[in-house]
Coordinates of C-alpha atoms in Angstrom, one line a residue:
Chain A
M1 CA 0.0 -24.3 12.8
H2 CA 0.9 -21.2 11.0
Q3 CA -1.6 -18.5 9.8
L4 CA 0.3 -18.2 6.3
K5 CA 2.8 -20.4 4.6
I6 CA 4.3 -19.6 1.0
R7 CA 5.8 -22.7 -0.3
N8 CA 7.9 -23.6 -3.5
A9 CA 9.3 -20.3 -3.6
L10 CA 12.7 -19.0 -5.1
I11 CA 13.5 -17.1 -2.0
C12 CA 15.8 -14.2 -2.5
D13 CA 16.2 -13.0 1.0
G14 CA 17.2 -9.4 0.6
T15 CA 20.8 -10.1 1.7
G16 CA 22.3 -10.9 -1.8
A17 CA 22.9 -14.4 -0.9
P18 CA 22.2 -17.1 -3.3
A19 CA 18.4 -17.8 -3.9
Y20 CA 17.1 -21.3 -3.0
C21 CA 13.7 -23.1 -3.2
G22 CA 12.0 -22.9 0.1
E23 CA 9.1 -21.9 2.4
V24 CA 8.2 -19.0 4.4
A25 CA 5.8 -18.9 7.3
I26 CA 3.9 -15.9 8.4
D27 CA 1.8 -15.2 11.7
D28 CA 0.4 -11.9 13.0
G29 CA 2.2 -10.0 10.3
R30 CA 5.7 -11.3 10.9
I31 CA 7.8 -13.7 9.3
T32 CA 8.0 -16.7 11.7
A33 CA 10.0 -19.3 10.0
V34 CA 12.0 -19.5 6.7
G35 CA 13.6 -22.6 5.2
T36 CA 14.1 -25.1 2.4
R37 CA 11.1 -27.1 4.3
L38 CA 9.3 -26.1 7.2
D39 CA 7.6 -28.3 9.7
G40 CA 3.9 -27.9 10.5
G41 CA 0.9 -26.7 8.4
A42 CA -0.8 -23.4 7.8
V43 CA -4.3 -22.1 7.6
T44 CA -3.5 -20.8 4.3
V45 CA -0.9 -22.2 1.9
I46 CA 0.2 -20.5 -1.2
D47 CA 2.2 -22.4 -3.8
A48 CA 4.4 -20.0 -5.4
K49 CA 5.2 -22.3 -8.2
G50 CA 8.7 -21.3 -8.3
L51 CA 8.3 -17.6 -8.5
A52 CA 10.9 -15.4 -6.7
L53 CA 9.9 -14.3 -3.5
A54 CA 11.7 -11.2 -2.2
P55 CA 11.2 -8.7 0.8
G56 CA 9.0 -5.8 -0.4
F57 CA 10.9 -3.3 -2.3
I58 CA 11.6 0.1 -0.3
D59 CA 11.1 3.3 -2.4
S60 CA 13.4 5.9 -0.6
H61 CA 12.5 8.7 -2.7
T62 CA 8.9 9.6 -3.1
H63 CA 6.3 12.6 -2.9
F64 CA 3.1 10.8 -1.9
D65 CA 2.6 13.4 1.1
A66 CA -0.6 14.8 -0.6
Q67 CA -1.7 11.6 -2.3
I68 CA -1.5 9.4 0.8
T69 CA -4.0 11.4 2.5
W70 CA -6.6 10.3 -0.1
D71 CA -5.2 7.1 -1.4
G72 CA -3.8 4.9 1.3
L73 CA -2.2 2.6 -1.1
A74 CA 0.0 5.1 -2.8
T75 CA -1.2 3.7 -6.1
P76 CA 0.3 2.4 -8.3
S77 CA 3.6 1.8 -6.4
L78 CA 2.3 -1.1 -4.4
E79 CA 1.5 -3.1 -7.4
H80 CA 5.2 -2.8 -8.7
G81 CA 6.3 -4.7 -5.4
I82 CA 6.8 -1.5 -3.3
T83 CA 5.7 -2.2 0.4
T84 CA 7.4 0.9 2.0
V85 CA 7.5 4.5 0.5
I86 CA 9.7 7.3 1.9
N87 CA 7.9 10.6 1.6
G88 CA 8.8 14.1 2.6
N89 CA 11.8 14.3 0.3
C90 CA 13.5 17.5 -1.0
S91 CA 12.5 19.8 2.1
L92 CA 8.8 19.7 1.3
T93 CA 6.4 17.9 3.6
M94 CA 2.6 18.5 4.4
A95 CA 3.5 19.1 8.0
P96 CA 4.2 20.7 10.1
V97 CA 2.5 23.6 8.5
R98 CA 0.6 26.3 10.2
A99 CA -3.1 27.1 8.7
E100 CA -1.8 30.4 7.4
H101 CA 1.0 28.7 5.3
R102 CA -1.1 26.1 3.8
A103 CA -1.7 28.3 0.6
F104 CA 2.0 28.8 0.2
V105 CA 3.0 25.2 0.8
G106 CA 0.4 23.9 -1.6
A107 CA 1.6 26.3 -4.2
V108 CA 5.3 25.3 -3.6
F109 CA 4.4 21.6 -3.8
R110 CA 2.3 21.9 -6.9
Q111 CA 5.1 23.7 -8.6
I112 CA 8.0 21.6 -7.9
E113 CA 6.2 18.2 -8.0
E114 CA 4.1 19.1 -10.9
M115 CA 0.8 18.1 -9.0
P116 CA -2.5 19.6 -10.7
A117 CA -4.0 22.3 -8.6
A118 CA -7.6 20.9 -9.0
A119 CA -6.4 17.4 -7.6
F120 CA -4.4 18.8 -4.9
D121 CA -7.3 21.2 -3.8
A122 CA -9.9 18.4 -4.3
G123 CA -8.0 15.8 -2.4
M124 CA -6.4 17.6 0.6
R125 CA -8.6 18.0 3.6
W126 CA -5.7 19.5 5.4
N127 CA -7.1 19.6 8.9
W128 CA -3.8 19.3 10.7
E129 CA -0.9 21.6 11.7
T130 CA 1.7 19.4 13.5
F131 CA 3.6 16.5 12.2
A132 CA 2.0 14.1 14.7
D133 CA -1.7 15.2 13.6
Y134 CA -0.7 14.8 9.7
L135 CA 0.3 11.2 10.5
T136 CA -2.8 10.6 12.5
A137 CA -4.9 12.0 9.5
F138 CA -3.8 8.9 7.2
R139 CA -2.5 6.3 9.5
S140 CA -5.8 4.2 9.8
H141 CA -6.1 3.9 6.2
I142 CA -2.9 2.9 4.5
G143 CA -2.4 -0.1 2.8
I144 CA 1.3 0.4 2.2
N145 CA 4.0 1.3 4.8
V146 CA 4.9 5.0 5.0
A147 CA 7.8 6.7 6.2
T148 CA 8.0 10.6 6.2
L149 CA 10.8 12.9 6.5
A150 CA 10.5 16.2 8.2
G151 CA 11.0 18.9 5.5
H152 CA 13.6 21.7 6.5
S153 CA 11.7 24.2 4.6
M154 CA 8.5 23.7 6.8
L155 CA 10.6 23.8 9.9
R156 CA 11.7 27.3 9.0
L157 CA 8.2 28.4 8.1
W158 CA 6.8 27.2 11.2
V159 CA 9.4 29.0 13.2
M160 CA 10.2 32.2 11.3
G161 CA 7.0 32.6 9.4
D162 CA 7.4 34.4 6.1
A163 CA 10.9 35.7 7.1
A164 CA 12.0 32.0 6.3
R165 CA 11.8 33.1 2.7
E166 CA 14.0 36.1 3.2
R167 CA 16.9 35.5 5.7
C168 CA 19.1 33.6 7.9
A169 CA 17.7 32.3 11.3
S170 CA 18.8 33.9 14.6
V171 CA 20.3 31.6 17.3
A172 CA 17.0 31.5 18.9
E173 CA 15.2 30.7 15.8
I174 CA 17.6 27.8 15.2
T175 CA 17.1 26.4 18.8
A176 CA 13.3 26.5 18.1
M177 CA 13.8 24.6 14.8
Q178 CA 16.0 21.9 16.7
E179 CA 13.1 21.5 19.1
L180 CA 10.6 21.3 16.4
L181 CA 12.8 18.7 14.6
R182 CA 12.9 16.7 17.9
E183 CA 9.0 16.9 18.0
C184 CA 8.7 15.7 14.6
L185 CA 11.1 12.8 15.2
D186 CA 9.3 11.7 18.4
A187 CA 6.2 11.8 16.5
G188 CA 7.7 9.4 14.0
A189 CA 9.6 11.2 11.2
L190 CA 12.1 9.2 9.7
G191 CA 14.7 12.2 9.4
L192 CA 15.3 15.4 7.8
S193 CA 15.0 16.6 4.1
T194 CA 16.5 19.8 2.6
S195 CA 17.5 21.1 -0.7
W196 CA 20.1 23.2 -2.2
V197 CA 18.5 23.7 -5.5
D198 CA 14.6 23.9 -5.4
I199 CA 12.7 27.0 -6.3
D200 CA 9.1 27.8 -5.3
H201 CA 6.2 29.0 -7.5
E202 CA 7.5 32.5 -7.6
H203 CA 10.9 31.4 -8.8
R204 CA 12.5 32.1 -5.5
P205 CA 14.6 29.7 -3.5
V206 CA 12.6 27.5 -1.1
P207 CA 13.1 28.4 2.5
C208 CA 15.7 26.0 3.3
R209 CA 18.1 27.5 0.9
L210 CA 18.2 30.6 3.0
A211 CA 19.6 28.6 5.9
S212 CA 23.1 29.2 7.1
P213 CA 25.6 26.4 7.5
E214 CA 25.4 26.7 11.3
E215 CA 21.5 26.2 11.0
L216 CA 22.0 22.9 8.9
S217 CA 24.7 21.6 11.2
A218 CA 22.4 22.3 14.3
L219 CA 19.6 20.3 12.8
C220 CA 22.1 17.6 11.6
A221 CA 23.1 17.4 15.5
V222 CA 19.7 16.6 16.4
L223 CA 19.6 13.9 13.8
G224 CA 22.7 12.5 15.5
E225 CA 20.8 12.4 18.6
Y226 CA 18.1 10.1 17.0
G227 CA 20.4 8.1 14.7
A228 CA 18.1 9.6 11.9
V229 CA 18.9 10.3 8.3
M230 CA 19.1 13.4 6.1
Q231 CA 18.2 13.7 2.4
V232 CA 19.2 16.5 0.3
V233 CA 19.0 17.6 -3.3
P234 CA 22.3 19.1 -4.5
E235 CA 23.5 20.5 -7.8
F236 CA 23.3 17.4 -9.4
W237 CA 24.1 18.7 -12.9
D238 CA 27.7 20.3 -12.3
P239 CA 30.6 18.1 -11.2
D240 CA 32.5 20.7 -9.3
L241 CA 29.4 21.9 -7.3
L242 CA 28.4 18.2 -6.8
C243 CA 31.7 17.3 -5.5
T244 CA 31.8 20.2 -3.2
R245 CA 28.3 19.3 -1.9
I246 CA 29.6 15.8 -1.3
D247 CA 32.3 17.2 0.9
I248 CA 30.0 19.3 2.9
L249 CA 27.9 16.1 3.3
G250 CA 30.9 14.1 4.3
D251 CA 31.7 16.6 7.1
L252 CA 28.2 16.8 8.4
S253 CA 28.1 13.1 8.4
R254 CA 31.3 12.6 10.5
R255 CA 30.7 15.5 12.9
H256 CA 27.1 14.1 13.6
N257 CA 27.5 10.6 13.1
I258 CA 24.5 10.5 10.7
T259 CA 24.1 9.1 7.3
V260 CA 23.3 11.6 4.8
T261 CA 21.9 10.7 1.4
F262 CA 21.6 13.0 -1.9
S263 CA 19.5 12.6 -4.8
P264 CA 19.8 12.3 -7.8
L265 CA 23.1 10.9 -9.0
F266 CA 22.1 11.6 -12.6
D267 CA 23.8 10.9 -15.7
S268 CA 24.0 13.4 -18.3
N269 CA 25.4 13.8 -22.1
A270 CA 26.2 17.3 -21.1
T271 CA 28.6 16.2 -18.3
P272 CA 29.7 12.6 -19.2
D273 CA 32.2 12.5 -16.4
L274 CA 29.9 13.8 -13.7
V275 CA 28.9 10.4 -12.2
S276 CA 32.4 8.9 -12.1
R277 CA 33.7 12.0 -10.5
A278 CA 31.0 12.3 -7.9
L279 CA 31.4 8.6 -7.1
A280 CA 35.1 8.9 -6.7
R281 CA 34.4 11.8 -4.3
V282 CA 31.8 9.5 -2.2
R283 CA 34.4 6.9 -2.1
L284 CA 36.9 9.2 -0.7
Q285 CA 34.4 10.6 1.8
V286 CA 33.4 7.0 2.9
A287 CA 37.0 5.9 3.2
N288 CA 37.5 8.8 5.6
G289 CA 34.5 7.8 7.8
A290 CA 31.6 9.4 6.3
R291 CA 28.2 7.8 5.5
V292 CA 27.3 9.5 2.4
V293 CA 24.8 7.6 0.1
P294 CA 24.2 8.6 -3.5
Q295 CA 20.5 7.7 -4.9
M296 CA 20.4 6.8 -8.5
Q297 CA 17.2 6.1 -10.4
T298 CA 16.9 3.2 -12.9
R299 CA 14.9 4.7 -15.7
P300 CA 15.8 7.3 -18.3
I301 CA 14.0 10.6 -18.3
D302 CA 10.7 10.9 -20.5
V303 CA 8.7 13.9 -20.8
T304 CA 5.2 14.4 -22.0
F305 CA 3.8 17.6 -22.5
E306 CA 1.1 19.8 -24.1
F307 CA 1.6 23.4 -24.7
D308 CA -1.2 24.6 -22.5
V309 CA 1.1 23.9 -19.4
P310 CA 4.8 25.0 -19.1
T311 CA 7.2 22.2 -19.0
S312 CA 11.0 22.2 -18.1
V313 CA 11.9 20.9 -21.5
F314 CA 11.7 24.6 -22.9
S315 CA 13.0 26.3 -19.9
S316 CA 16.5 27.0 -21.4
R317 CA 15.0 28.5 -24.7
P318 CA 14.0 32.1 -23.6
T319 CA 11.5 32.6 -26.7
W320 CA 9.8 29.1 -26.1
W321 CA 9.7 29.8 -22.4
A322 CA 8.1 33.2 -22.6
T323 CA 5.7 32.2 -25.2
I324 CA 4.3 29.0 -23.3
L325 CA 4.2 31.0 -20.0
K326 CA 1.3 33.2 -21.4
P327 CA -2.3 32.3 -21.3
A328 CA -3.2 29.7 -23.9
A329 CA -4.8 32.3 -26.1
E330 CA -1.8 34.2 -26.4
T331 CA 0.4 31.3 -27.0
L332 CA -1.8 30.3 -29.7
R333 CA -1.7 33.7 -31.4
D334 CA 2.2 33.7 -30.9
F335 CA 2.4 30.5 -32.6
Q336 CA 1.0 31.8 -35.6
D337 CA 2.9 34.9 -35.8
P338 CA 5.4 34.5 -38.7
E339 CA 8.3 36.5 -37.0
L340 CA 7.9 34.7 -33.7
R341 CA 7.6 31.5 -35.5
R342 CA 11.0 32.0 -37.2
Q343 CA 12.6 32.6 -33.8
L344 CA 10.9 29.6 -32.3
V345 CA 12.3 27.4 -35.0
D346 CA 15.6 28.8 -34.8
E347 CA 15.9 28.4 -31.2
A348 CA 14.6 24.9 -31.5
Y349 CA 17.7 23.8 -33.4
N350 CA 20.3 26.3 -31.8
G351 CA 18.9 27.1 -28.4
M352 CA 20.7 25.8 -25.2
Q353 CA 19.8 22.6 -23.7
P354 CA 18.0 22.4 -20.5
I355 CA 19.9 21.3 -17.3
A356 CA 21.0 17.6 -17.5
M357 CA 18.9 16.9 -20.5
E358 CA 19.4 16.7 -24.2
V359 CA 16.3 17.7 -26.1
H360 CA 16.1 17.3 -29.9
F361 CA 12.7 18.7 -31.2
P362 CA 12.4 16.6 -34.3
D363 CA 12.7 13.5 -32.2
F364 CA 9.6 14.3 -30.3
I365 CA 6.8 11.9 -30.6
V366 CA 3.1 12.8 -31.3
S367 CA 1.8 10.8 -28.4
R368 CA -2.0 11.9 -28.5
C369 CA -4.0 14.0 -31.0
H370 CA -7.1 15.6 -30.2
L371 CA -8.9 15.6 -33.7
E372 CA -9.7 12.3 -35.2
H373 CA -8.1 13.0 -38.6
N374 CA -4.7 13.4 -36.8
K375 CA -5.1 10.2 -34.9
P376 CA -2.9 8.4 -37.5
L377 CA 0.1 10.5 -36.4
E378 CA 0.0 9.1 -32.9
G379 CA 3.1 7.3 -31.9
R380 CA 5.2 8.6 -34.8
R381 CA 8.3 10.9 -34.6
L382 CA 7.9 14.4 -35.9
R383 CA 11.1 13.9 -38.1
D384 CA 9.6 11.0 -40.0
I385 CA 6.2 12.8 -40.5
A386 CA 7.8 15.8 -41.5
E387 CA 10.0 14.0 -44.1
E388 CA 6.8 12.5 -45.5
L389 CA 5.1 15.8 -45.8
G390 CA 8.2 17.7 -47.0
C391 CA 8.0 20.1 -44.0
D392 CA 10.3 21.2 -41.1
P393 CA 9.7 19.0 -38.1
V394 CA 9.2 22.0 -35.5
E395 CA 6.8 23.9 -38.0
L396 CA 4.9 20.7 -38.1
M397 CA 4.7 20.6 -34.2
L398 CA 3.7 24.2 -34.0
D399 CA 0.9 23.7 -36.8
L400 CA -0.4 20.6 -35.1
A401 CA -0.5 22.6 -31.6
V402 CA -2.5 25.5 -33.4
E403 CA -4.9 23.1 -35.2
E404 CA -5.7 21.4 -32.0
D405 CA -5.9 24.4 -29.6
L406 CA -2.8 23.4 -27.9
L407 CA -4.2 20.0 -27.1
T408 CA -1.8 17.8 -28.9
R409 CA 0.3 15.8 -26.5
F410 CA 4.0 15.4 -27.4
S411 CA 6.6 13.1 -25.8
A412 CA 10.4 13.8 -25.5
I413 CA 11.7 10.4 -24.9
S414 CA 15.0 9.3 -23.3
V415 CA 16.3 12.9 -22.8
G416 CA 18.5 12.3 -19.9
H417 CA 20.0 9.5 -17.8
N418 CA 19.9 7.4 -20.7
N419 CA 23.2 6.2 -21.4
L420 CA 23.2 2.6 -20.3
E421 CA 26.9 2.1 -21.0
R422 CA 27.8 4.8 -18.5
I423 CA 25.0 4.0 -16.0
V424 CA 25.4 0.4 -15.7
G425 CA 28.7 0.5 -13.7
P426 CA 27.4 3.1 -11.2
I427 CA 24.1 1.7 -10.7
T428 CA 25.6 -1.6 -9.7
D429 CA 28.3 -0.1 -7.3
P430 CA 27.9 -1.2 -3.9
L431 CA 28.0 2.6 -2.6
V432 CA 25.1 3.6 -4.9
Q433 CA 21.4 3.1 -3.6
I434 CA 18.6 2.8 -6.0
G435 CA 16.2 5.6 -5.4
S436 CA 15.3 9.2 -6.7
G437 CA 12.3 7.7 -8.5
D438 CA 9.8 10.7 -7.4
G439 CA 6.8 8.6 -7.1
G440 CA 3.8 10.8 -6.5
A441 CA 5.4 13.7 -8.2
H442 CA 5.5 15.2 -11.9
V443 CA 2.2 13.2 -12.4
T444 CA 1.2 15.3 -15.4
R445 CA 4.7 15.1 -17.0
F446 CA 5.7 11.4 -16.7
A447 CA 5.3 8.2 -15.0
T448 CA 7.4 7.9 -11.9
Y449 CA 6.3 4.2 -11.5
G450 CA 7.8 0.9 -12.6
D451 CA 11.3 1.8 -11.8
T452 CA 11.6 -1.7 -10.0
G453 CA 10.5 -3.7 -12.8
Y454 CA 12.8 -1.6 -15.2
F455 CA 15.6 -2.3 -12.9
F456 CA 15.0 -6.1 -13.3
S457 CA 14.3 -6.0 -16.9
R458 CA 17.0 -3.7 -18.1
F459 CA 19.9 -4.4 -15.8
V460 CA 19.5 -7.9 -14.7
R461 CA 17.9 -9.6 -17.9
D462 CA 19.0 -7.6 -20.7
A463 CA 22.4 -6.3 -19.4
G464 CA 23.3 -8.9 -17.2
A465 CA 24.9 -6.4 -15.0
L466 CA 23.6 -8.0 -11.7
T467 CA 22.4 -11.0 -10.5
L468 CA 18.7 -11.4 -9.4
E469 CA 19.8 -11.6 -5.8
Q470 CA 22.0 -8.6 -6.0
A471 CA 19.1 -6.6 -7.7
V472 CA 16.7 -7.6 -4.8
Y473 CA 19.3 -6.5 -2.2
K474 CA 19.7 -3.2 -3.9
L475 CA 15.9 -2.6 -3.6
T476 CA 15.5 -4.1 -0.1
G477 CA 18.1 -4.9 2.3
Q478 CA 20.5 -2.0 1.2
V479 CA 18.1 0.5 1.4
A480 CA 16.9 -0.9 4.9
D481 CA 20.3 -0.5 6.0
N482 CA 21.0 3.0 4.8
W483 CA 17.6 4.3 6.4
G484 CA 17.9 2.5 9.6
L485 CA 15.0 0.2 8.9
A486 CA 16.8 -3.1 9.2
N487 CA 15.7 -4.2 12.4
D488 CA 12.0 -4.4 11.1
R489 CA 12.1 -4.7 7.3
G490 CA 14.2 -5.3 4.1
R491 CA 15.0 -9.0 4.6
I492 CA 13.2 -12.3 4.6
Q493 CA 14.1 -13.3 8.2
P494 CA 12.2 -14.6 11.3
G495 CA 11.0 -11.8 13.3
L496 CA 10.8 -9.1 10.6
A497 CA 7.7 -7.8 9.2
A498 CA 6.2 -9.8 6.4
D499 CA 6.3 -7.4 3.7
L500 CA 6.9 -9.7 0.8
V501 CA 6.6 -9.7 -3.2
L502 CA 6.0 -12.6 -5.4
F503 CA 7.2 -12.0 -8.9
D504 CA 8.5 -13.9 -12.1
P505 CA 12.0 -12.9 -12.8
N506 CA 11.7 -13.8 -16.3
T507 CA 8.9 -11.1 -16.9
I508 CA 9.0 -8.5 -14.4
D509 CA 9.1 -5.3 -16.1
R510 CA 7.2 -2.0 -16.2
G511 CA 4.2 -1.6 -18.7
P512 CA 3.8 1.2 -21.1
E513 CA 3.1 4.8 -19.8
I514 CA -0.6 5.6 -19.9
A515 CA -2.6 8.5 -18.8
V516 CA -5.2 7.7 -16.2
A517 CA -7.9 10.0 -14.9
D518 CA -8.0 8.9 -11.3
L519 CA -7.0 11.8 -9.4
P520 CA -9.4 13.8 -7.1
G521 CA -11.2 16.5 -8.9
E522 CA -10.4 16.8 -12.8
G523 CA -7.2 16.0 -14.5
Y524 CA -5.1 13.0 -15.5
R525 CA -1.9 11.5 -14.4
F526 CA 0.7 9.3 -16.0
L527 CA 1.5 6.0 -14.8
R528 CA 2.6 2.6 -15.6
R529 CA 1.1 -0.7 -14.7
A530 CA 3.2 -3.8 -13.3
V531 CA 4.3 -6.8 -15.3
G532 CA 5.1 -10.0 -13.8
I533 CA 4.2 -9.0 -10.1
E534 CA 2.1 -11.9 -9.0
Q535 CA 1.2 -10.9 -5.4
V536 CA 2.3 -8.3 -2.8
F537 CA 1.9 -8.7 0.9
V538 CA 2.2 -5.9 3.4
N539 CA 2.8 -6.9 7.0
G540 CA 1.5 -10.3 6.2
I541 CA -1.8 -9.5 4.5
A542 CA -2.3 -9.9 0.7
T543 CA -2.7 -6.6 -0.7
Y544 CA -2.2 -6.9 -4.5
S545 CA -2.6 -9.6 -6.8
A546 CA -2.2 -9.9 -10.7
Q547 CA -5.4 -11.7 -10.8
Q548 CA -7.7 -9.6 -8.4
G549 CA -5.9 -6.2 -8.2
Y550 CA -6.0 -4.4 -5.0
T551 CA -7.6 -6.0 -2.1
E552 CA -9.5 -4.1 0.7
A553 CA -6.7 -4.8 3.3
R554 CA -5.2 -1.7 4.9
A555 CA -2.3 -3.3 6.9
G556 CA 0.3 -0.6 6.1
Q557 CA 2.1 0.9 9.0
L558 CA 3.9 4.2 9.8
V559 CA 7.5 3.4 9.7
S560 CA 10.1 5.3 11.8
A561 CA 13.8 5.2 11.9
T562 CA 15.6 2.7 14.6
R563 CA 15.8 5.0 17.5
Q564 CA 19.4 5.5 18.9
K565 CA 18.6 8.5 20.9
A566 CA 21.7 9.2 23.0
A567 CA 21.0 8.4 26.8
Chain B
M1 CA 36.2 20.3 6.1
H2 CA 38.1 17.1 6.5
P3 CA 41.9 18.0 7.0
I4 CA 43.2 15.6 4.6
I5 CA 40.7 15.8 1.8
P6 CA 41.4 19.0 -0.2
P7 CA 38.6 20.5 -1.8
V8 CA 37.9 20.2 -5.6
R9 CA 38.2 23.8 -5.9
P10 CA 38.5 26.6 -3.4
W11 CA 35.2 28.0 -2.2
T12 CA 33.3 30.0 0.3
Y13 CA 29.7 30.6 1.6
P14 CA 28.3 34.0 1.3
N15 CA 27.4 35.8 4.5
E16 CA 24.0 37.2 4.9
G17 CA 23.6 40.4 2.9
D18 CA 26.7 39.8 0.8
N19 CA 26.9 40.8 -2.7
W20 CA 29.9 40.2 -5.2
Q21 CA 31.9 43.2 -3.9
S22 CA 31.8 42.1 -0.2
I23 CA 32.7 38.6 -1.3
A24 CA 35.6 39.5 -3.3
A25 CA 36.8 41.9 -0.7
R26 CA 36.6 39.3 1.8
A27 CA 38.3 36.5 -0.4
F28 CA 40.8 38.6 -2.1
P29 CA 41.8 41.6 0.3
E30 CA 45.0 42.1 -1.5
R31 CA 43.3 42.6 -4.9
S32 CA 41.1 45.4 -6.5
V33 CA 37.7 44.7 -5.7
E34 CA 36.7 45.3 -9.5
E35 CA 39.2 42.6 -10.8
A36 CA 38.3 40.2 -8.1
V37 CA 34.7 40.5 -8.7
A38 CA 35.2 39.9 -12.5
D39 CA 37.2 36.7 -11.7
L40 CA 34.5 35.5 -8.9
Q41 CA 31.7 35.9 -11.6
S42 CA 33.6 34.1 -14.3
W43 CA 34.1 31.1 -11.8
N44 CA 30.4 31.2 -10.7
L45 CA 28.3 31.7 -13.8
Y46 CA 25.5 29.5 -12.4
L47 CA 25.1 32.2 -9.9
V48 CA 25.5 35.3 -12.4
F49 CA 22.8 33.8 -14.5
R50 CA 20.4 32.9 -11.8
P51 CA 17.3 34.5 -12.9
A52 CA 15.6 37.0 -10.6
P53 CA 14.1 37.0 -8.3
A54 CA 16.3 34.5 -7.0
M55 CA 19.0 35.6 -5.0
L56 CA 22.5 34.7 -3.5
T57 CA 21.8 32.7 -0.4
C58 CA 23.7 31.7 2.6
S59 CA 23.8 28.1 1.6
D60 CA 25.2 28.7 -2.0
I61 CA 28.8 27.6 -2.9
V62 CA 30.7 30.4 -4.3
F63 CA 34.0 29.2 -6.0
T64 CA 37.0 31.4 -5.3
G65 CA 39.2 29.7 -7.8
P66 CA 39.1 28.5 -11.2
P67 CA 38.0 25.1 -12.5
P68 CA 40.8 22.7 -12.9
A69 CA 42.5 22.9 -16.0

């Protein structure tokens, strides 16, 4: 007699093999039997009614490091079928962090991940310093499986103090960082994350960017001892820089026998050959024995903004950037200054595009108005409204912002990674892993959720670029293989953890982007609800269903890499 | 670097404390520093235009040759 049996399911087992109608038995959080028809009954039997049953999706690029301490479900990832999140990407983690560095780390995290300060401060209890104590702080109340990378910038800060922001490390400091990384890995870190591009809240390189090549190699040597993975953010917008970084990663992979993964592999109209060149370089490195894994996100970039908070959409236009960096009252005054307005309008049409994005001001959508009489404008393009009114679209945007005290919300839709024709090949390439979703980050700018549903709706159903089984593999088995998790998760197979998602392959999708005020303290974030996800099981326990929402179950586990520590 | 994979472009890492002059002197010892700096900067606009207070770091890539034609 099994504890739970799911019958009449279209089983996509996470290997890419053809789906079949069958049954899965679950006992004590593990899959105990899989087949077309299983003997024996079960205490609980669920009739899947022909829906697809897949391993829980694994999201390899998230930033729930802070949120997971107050929201053990990492909402809304779980309702999109994600049963394991990998936190700590891009060199940023909440541990190990000494008490004296909390303010700095918090400021950097909020800057890079666009987390509102009020939410961060209200939610973070921050009563730990070491990596082990950080994991202890949330392990008892998680409903989703959580893996965490050790952030290179944090290792430097711990060992070098403020000098981590200023200089290379000494030999003794590198040795100390190696010891600290071993401590993190022993405590349960999945690997190491680093960055070659990120800047802090004072526009200086994050500490890991001050590392010498010797320091990075020394840390990779430790990863080699553990069979652990390194994640890195390269200069993803420049083909020559990216290809050179891929060579560096290939070298580190071969030298230390590690898997290295970079994110994002990002398509842009500014450099239309970038992805194909980068993939060719990855192929070359892989053919020569390296394990280099590019991560590509499924969704295009949408950015939503109000003028009271600076947003990267304007960062390449100096007059706009200087104006919106000012206090709100000064920005309001500048928006009404005739000479400055002339400059702003000119720069809107003729200014440089931001990195890897293509922004056309007249195509901005008025997504929310503050004043009642402006509400009819919501959901409409500036270009269309301006044409009706006989005015310039950029002038219209400025007028609206001024009239509403900068509270009008605008959206720049599909401004990067939006060329389906170019993306469909790479995203289905066996070398490319789905990732880079950034769940938990940029919460006030765009919804980083629903990439799984979008993958099925856009690339499986609409484009027909992958089969259902191939898409499931790319969200489960392939990720587990790349990250050393395959001995425990990522497939529907007896003995593995019963992380499962039941969904309708004909309707699975992401819902519309909505603003929800569910952060600690004041403020809102953007998210998307799931469509077509029927039920999600984490370690055999029903944790979400379309009918009942989230349950009280907290069966999530800490996930660490398969240990292959050298004898 | 892998012996049989030629780089997409020749490049080097900066040493700690390097500036354009010292990189130029090391990468092009046979050339005048002034000319070599001009070439280096033209091949590395992403570093030249990096806004202050960001600085040249030891993990940066400095191309020591032009982009492929």
